[in-house]
C-alpha cells in the first residue's frame, strides 16, 4: 500500500516531533539536575520517538519502513517500563510515609 502524504499530515508529524523532543530536553535537564538514570533513559527515548515522527512525516506511515515500526514499538515499550517503575516507586514512597506516620 502506498501512503499519500498530505501537507497536514507532515505538519502534524513535525509538531509531534517538536513536542516529543521538548519533553526529551526536559528529561535531560532533570538528568543533569538530579542524576537519575530513568531521566536519562526517558530523555533518549523521547528524542528517538521525536525522530520517529520526523521520519514518519517523510515516509507517510508509522509502520513503514519496518525499522520505523520497530523504533516506535521499542520506544513505547521503554515508556511502559519507565511508567511501571515510576508507579512502583510512588507506591513504595507512599507506604513508607504512611508507616512513618504511625510510629
Coordinates of C-alpha atoms in Angstrom, one line a residue:
X1 CA 0.0 0.0 0.0
X2 CA 1.4 3.4 -1.0
X3 CA 0.8 6.2 1.5
X4 CA -0.4 9.6 0.3
X5 CA 1.4 12.3 2.1
X6 CA -0.7 15.5 2.6
X7 CA 0.5 18.8 4.0
X8 CA -1.5 18.5 7.2
X9 CA 0.0 15.0 7.9
X10 CA 3.5 16.4 7.5
X11 CA 2.8 19.4 9.7
X12 CA 1.2 17.4 12.4
X13 CA 4.2 15.0 12.5
X14 CA 6.6 17.9 12.7
X15 CA 4.5 19.3 15.6
X16 CA 4.6 15.9 17.3
X17 CA 8.4 15.7 16.7
X18 CA 8.8 19.0 18.4
X19 CA 6.6 18.0 21.3
X20 CA 8.5 14.7 22.0
X21 CA 11.9 16.4 21.6
X22 CA 10.9 19.2 24.0
X23 CA 9.8 16.5 26.6
X24 CA 13.2 14.8 26.0
X25 CA 15.0 18.0 26.6
X26 CA 13.1 18.4 29.9
X27 CA 14.3 15.0 30.9
X28 CA 17.8 15.9 30.0
X29 CA 17.6 18.9 32.4
X30 CA 16.2 16.5 35.1
X31 CA 19.0 14.1 34.5
X32 CA 21.7 16.8 34.8
X33 CA 20.0 18.2 37.9
X34 CA 19.2 15.1 39.8
X35 CA 21.4 12.4 38.1
X36 CA 18.5 10.0 37.7
X37 CA 19.2 7.1 35.4
X38 CA 15.5 6.8 34.5
X39 CA 15.5 10.5 33.4
X40 CA 18.4 9.8 31.1
X41 CA 16.7 6.8 29.6
X42 CA 13.5 8.8 29.2
X43 CA 15.4 11.7 27.6
X44 CA 17.0 9.4 24.9
X45 CA 13.7 7.6 24.3
X46 CA 11.6 10.7 23.9
X47 CA 14.2 12.1 21.5
X48 CA 14.2 8.9 19.5
X49 CA 10.4 9.0 19.5
X50 CA 10.5 12.5 18.1
X51 CA 12.9 11.4 15.4
X52 CA 10.5 8.6 14.5
X53 CA 7.8 11.3 13.9
X54 CA 10.2 13.2 11.7
X55 CA 10.9 10.0 9.7
X56 CA 7.1 9.3 9.6
X57 CA 6.5 12.7 8.1
X58 CA 8.6 11.7 5.1
X59 CA 7.5 8.1 4.7
X60 CA 3.8 8.7 5.1
X61 CA 3.1 5.9 7.7
X62 CA 4.2 4.8 11.1
X63 CA 4.5 1.1 10.1
X64 CA 6.7 1.5 7.0
X65 CA 9.6 1.1 6.6
X66 CA 9.6 -1.8 9.1
X67 CA 12.6 -0.3 11.1
X68 CA 10.4 2.7 11.9
X69 CA 7.7 0.4 13.3
X70 CA 10.4 -1.3 15.4
X71 CA 11.7 2.0 16.6
X72 CA 8.2 3.3 17.6
X73 CA 7.4 -0.1 19.3
X74 CA 10.7 -0.1 21.2
X75 CA 10.1 3.5 22.4
X76 CA 6.6 2.6 23.6
X77 CA 7.9 -0.5 25.4
X78 CA 10.5 1.7 27.2
X79 CA 7.8 4.2 28.1
X80 CA 5.7 1.4 29.6
X81 CA 8.7 0.1 31.6
X82 CA 9.5 3.5 32.9
X83 CA 5.9 4.1 33.8
X84 CA 5.7 0.9 35.8
X85 CA 8.9 1.7 37.6
X86 CA 7.6 5.2 38.5
X87 CA 4.3 3.8 39.8
X88 CA 6.1 1.2 42.0
X89 CA 8.4 3.9 43.3
X90 CA 5.4 6.2 44.2
X91 CA 3.6 3.3 45.8
X92 CA 6.7 2.4 47.9
X93 CA 7.2 6.1 48.9
X94 CA 3.6 6.3 50.0
X95 CA 3.7 3.1 52.0
X96 CA 7.0 4.3 53.7
X97 CA 5.5 7.7 54.5
X98 CA 2.3 6.1 55.9
X99 CA 4.4 3.7 58.1
X100 CA 6.5 6.6 59.5
X101 CA 3.3 8.5 60.4
X102 CA 2.0 5.6 62.5
X103 CA 5.2 5.1 64.5

